[in-house]
């Protein structure tokens, strides 16, 4: 039996704005796929200076996502 407390709701970010925000949505999705939680992913997705490729590279080599964020910043 699974307790309700063990099942947390998933945060879903929806972006209903013009095309430039499609980039923010893509960045958000990439950051979530890299292992960041939704709130951290959203904050970094909104920062155009944050290098997602560098983060993905570090995570792919075994770096924990939170540490990778600290390194890339």
CSV table of C-alpha atoms in Angstrom, one decimal:
chain,number,residue,atom,x,y,z
A,1,UNK,CA,0.0,0.0,0.0
A,2,UNK,CA,1.4,3.4,-0.9
A,3,UNK,CA,0.7,6.3,1.5
A,4,UNK,CA,-0.6,9.5,0.1
A,5,UNK,CA,2.3,11.4,1.6
A,6,UNK,CA,4.8,9.3,-0.4
A,7,UNK,CA,3.2,10.4,-3.7
A,8,UNK,CA,4.0,14.1,-4.3
A,9,UNK,CA,2.2,16.0,-7.0
A,10,UNK,CA,4.3,16.8,-10.1
A,11,UNK,CA,4.9,20.5,-10.8
A,12,UNK,CA,4.1,21.2,-14.4
A,13,UNK,CA,5.2,24.5,-15.9
A,14,UNK,CA,3.1,25.8,-18.8
A,15,UNK,CA,4.2,28.7,-20.9
A,16,UNK,CA,1.4,30.3,-22.9
A,17,UNK,CA,3.3,33.3,-24.4
A,18,UNK,CA,4.7,34.2,-27.8
A,19,UNK,CA,7.5,32.3,-29.5
A,20,UNK,CA,10.5,33.7,-27.6
A,21,UNK,CA,9.2,31.9,-24.5
A,22,UNK,CA,9.3,28.6,-26.4
A,23,UNK,CA,13.1,28.9,-25.7
A,24,UNK,CA,12.4,29.2,-22.0
A,25,UNK,CA,10.1,26.2,-22.2
A,26,UNK,CA,12.8,24.2,-24.0
A,27,UNK,CA,15.4,25.2,-21.5
A,28,UNK,CA,13.1,24.2,-18.6
A,29,UNK,CA,12.5,20.8,-20.1
A,30,UNK,CA,16.2,20.2,-20.7
A,31,UNK,CA,17.0,21.2,-17.1
A,32,UNK,CA,14.4,18.9,-15.7
A,33,UNK,CA,15.7,16.1,-17.9
A,34,UNK,CA,19.1,16.8,-16.5
A,35,UNK,CA,17.8,16.0,-13.0
A,36,UNK,CA,16.9,19.4,-11.5
A,37,UNK,CA,13.7,19.9,-9.6
A,38,UNK,CA,11.0,22.1,-11.3
A,39,UNK,CA,11.7,25.2,-9.2
A,40,UNK,CA,15.4,25.2,-9.9
A,41,UNK,CA,14.9,24.4,-13.5
A,42,UNK,CA,12.5,27.3,-13.9
A,43,UNK,CA,14.9,29.8,-12.3
A,44,UNK,CA,17.7,28.7,-14.5
A,45,UNK,CA,15.6,28.4,-17.7
A,46,UNK,CA,14.8,32.1,-17.3
A,47,UNK,CA,18.6,33.0,-17.1
A,48,UNK,CA,19.8,33.2,-20.7
A,49,UNK,CA,23.4,33.3,-19.5
A,50,UNK,CA,23.2,29.8,-17.9
A,51,UNK,CA,25.0,27.2,-20.0
A,52,UNK,CA,22.7,24.2,-20.3
A,53,UNK,CA,25.1,22.3,-22.5
A,54,UNK,CA,27.8,22.5,-19.9
A,55,UNK,CA,25.4,21.3,-17.2
A,56,UNK,CA,24.3,18.4,-19.4
A,57,UNK,CA,27.9,17.5,-20.1
A,58,UNK,CA,28.8,17.4,-16.4
A,59,UNK,CA,25.7,15.4,-15.5
A,60,UNK,CA,26.4,12.9,-18.3
A,61,UNK,CA,29.8,12.3,-16.8
A,62,UNK,CA,28.3,11.5,-13.4
A,63,UNK,CA,28.2,14.8,-11.6
A,64,UNK,CA,25.2,15.4,-9.4
A,65,UNK,CA,22.8,18.0,-10.9
A,66,UNK,CA,23.1,20.4,-7.9
A,67,UNK,CA,26.9,20.3,-8.0
A,68,UNK,CA,26.9,20.7,-11.8
A,69,UNK,CA,24.7,23.9,-11.3
A,70,UNK,CA,27.3,25.2,-8.8
A,71,UNK,CA,30.1,24.5,-11.2
A,72,UNK,CA,28.5,26.1,-14.2
A,73,UNK,CA,27.4,29.2,-12.4
